[in-house]
CSV table of C-alpha atoms in Angstrom, one decimal:
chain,number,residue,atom,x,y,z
Q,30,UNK,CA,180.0,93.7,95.6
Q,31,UNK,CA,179.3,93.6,91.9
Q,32,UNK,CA,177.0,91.2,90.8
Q,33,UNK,CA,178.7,90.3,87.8
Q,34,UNK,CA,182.1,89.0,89.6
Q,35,UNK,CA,179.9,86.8,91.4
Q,36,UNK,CA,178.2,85.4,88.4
Q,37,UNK,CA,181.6,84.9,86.7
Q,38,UNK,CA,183.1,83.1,90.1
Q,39,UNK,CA,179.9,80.9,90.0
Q,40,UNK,CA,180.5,80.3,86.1
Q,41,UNK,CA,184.0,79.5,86.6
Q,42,UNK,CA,183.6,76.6,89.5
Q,43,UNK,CA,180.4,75.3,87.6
Q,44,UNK,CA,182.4,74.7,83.8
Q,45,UNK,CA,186.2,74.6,85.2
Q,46,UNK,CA,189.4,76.3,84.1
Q,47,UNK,CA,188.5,75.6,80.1
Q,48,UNK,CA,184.7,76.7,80.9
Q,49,UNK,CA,183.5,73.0,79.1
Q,50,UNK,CA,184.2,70.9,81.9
Q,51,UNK,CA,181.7,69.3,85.0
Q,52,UNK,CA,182.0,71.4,88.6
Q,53,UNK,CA,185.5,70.8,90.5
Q,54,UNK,CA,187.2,72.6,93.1
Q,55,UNK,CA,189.5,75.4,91.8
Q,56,UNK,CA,192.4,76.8,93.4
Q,57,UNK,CA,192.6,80.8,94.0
Q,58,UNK,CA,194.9,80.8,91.4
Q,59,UNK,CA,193.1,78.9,88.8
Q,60,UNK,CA,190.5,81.5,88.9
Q,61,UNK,CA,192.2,84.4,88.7
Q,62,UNK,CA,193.6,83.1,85.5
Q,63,UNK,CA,189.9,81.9,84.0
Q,64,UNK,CA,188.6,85.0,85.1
Q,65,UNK,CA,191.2,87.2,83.6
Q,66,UNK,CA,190.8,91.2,84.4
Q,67,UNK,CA,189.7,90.0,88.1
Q,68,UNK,CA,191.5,92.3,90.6
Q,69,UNK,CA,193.1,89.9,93.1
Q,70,UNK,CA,191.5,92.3,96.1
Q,71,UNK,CA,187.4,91.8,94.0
Q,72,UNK,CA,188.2,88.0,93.4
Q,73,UNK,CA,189.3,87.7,97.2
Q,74,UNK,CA,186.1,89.7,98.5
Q,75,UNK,CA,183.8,88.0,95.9
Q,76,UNK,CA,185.1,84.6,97.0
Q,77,UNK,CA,184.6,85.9,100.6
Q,78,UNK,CA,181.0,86.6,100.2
Q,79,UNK,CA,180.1,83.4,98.3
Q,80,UNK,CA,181.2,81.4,101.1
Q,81,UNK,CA,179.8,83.5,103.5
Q,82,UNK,CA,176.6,83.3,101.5
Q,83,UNK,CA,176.8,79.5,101.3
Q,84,UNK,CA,177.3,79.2,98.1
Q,85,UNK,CA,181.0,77.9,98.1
Q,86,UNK,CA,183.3,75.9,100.5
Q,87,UNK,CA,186.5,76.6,101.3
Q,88,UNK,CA,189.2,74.3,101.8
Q,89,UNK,CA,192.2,74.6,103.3
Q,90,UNK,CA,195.1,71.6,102.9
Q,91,UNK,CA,197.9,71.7,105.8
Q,92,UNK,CA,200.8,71.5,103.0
Q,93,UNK,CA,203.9,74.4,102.6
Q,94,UNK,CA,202.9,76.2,101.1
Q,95,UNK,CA,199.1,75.9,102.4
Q,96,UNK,CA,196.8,75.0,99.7
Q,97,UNK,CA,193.3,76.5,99.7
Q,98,UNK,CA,190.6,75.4,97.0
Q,99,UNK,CA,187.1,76.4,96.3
Q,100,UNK,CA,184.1,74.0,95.2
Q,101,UNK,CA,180.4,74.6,95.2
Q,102,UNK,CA,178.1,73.6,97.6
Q,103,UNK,CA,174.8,72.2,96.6
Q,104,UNK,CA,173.4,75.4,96.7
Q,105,UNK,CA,175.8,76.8,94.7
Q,106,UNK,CA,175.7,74.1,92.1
Q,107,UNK,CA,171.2,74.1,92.1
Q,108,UNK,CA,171.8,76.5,89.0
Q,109,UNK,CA,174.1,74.6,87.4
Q,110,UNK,CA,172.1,72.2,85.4
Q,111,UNK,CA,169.6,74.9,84.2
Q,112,UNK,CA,172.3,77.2,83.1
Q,113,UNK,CA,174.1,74.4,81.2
Q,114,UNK,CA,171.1,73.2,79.7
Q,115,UNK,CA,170.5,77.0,78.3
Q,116,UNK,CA,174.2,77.1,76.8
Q,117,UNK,CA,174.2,72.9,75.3
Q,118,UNK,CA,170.6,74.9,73.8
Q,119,UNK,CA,172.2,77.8,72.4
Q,120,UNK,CA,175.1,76.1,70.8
Q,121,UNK,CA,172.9,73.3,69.3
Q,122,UNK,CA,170.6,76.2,68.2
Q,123,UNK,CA,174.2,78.0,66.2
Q,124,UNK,CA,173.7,76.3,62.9
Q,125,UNK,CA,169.7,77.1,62.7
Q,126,UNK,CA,170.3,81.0,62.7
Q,127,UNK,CA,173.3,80.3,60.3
Q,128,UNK,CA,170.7,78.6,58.1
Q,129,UNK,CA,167.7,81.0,58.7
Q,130,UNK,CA,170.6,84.0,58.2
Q,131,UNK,CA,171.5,82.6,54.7
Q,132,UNK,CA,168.1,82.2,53.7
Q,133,UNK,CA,167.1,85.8,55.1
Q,134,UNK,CA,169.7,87.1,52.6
Q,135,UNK,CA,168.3,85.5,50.3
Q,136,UNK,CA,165.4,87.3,49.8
């Protein structure tokens, strides 16, 4: 299992389908379109081995067609803040290495 689908899958359910949003469950299909490129058999294993792991939960709604969505658990969402913390950092941090770029080129 690559490492990286499981870090995107994590992403995805942690920042919702437009990646700026608070954790929320996510149907199957609202994943495969935020993570774009995702083979449906690597998003189905990955999301396999994220539950299995404890990371996600999986639930299923008695509906026709039956609907299935994925959340994070609390273990899955632990790294949450921290990681949203770095990127709120990062983007406040955008306009100081504009600044120190034009001043670089300055001299």
């Amino acid at each position: 299992m690559s490492g990286k689908w499981v870090t995107l899958v994590l992403s995805a359910l942690s920042s919702g389908p437009d990646c700026d949003d608070d954790p929320r469950p996510m149907r199957y299909s609202e994943l495969a379109r935020v993570l774009a490129g995702v083979s449906p058999k690597m998003l189905s294993q990955t999301l396999k081995s994220l539950e299995r792991d404890g990371l996600i939960d999986r639930t299923a709604t008695a509906t026709v067609p039956v609907t299935v969505t994925y959340e994070l658990t609390d273990l899955g969402l632990s790294p949450h803040q921290t990681v949203r913390q770095l990127k709120l950092w990062s983007e406040a941090r955008r306009d100081d290495e504009s600044m120190i770029a034009s001043v670089c080129s300055d001299l």
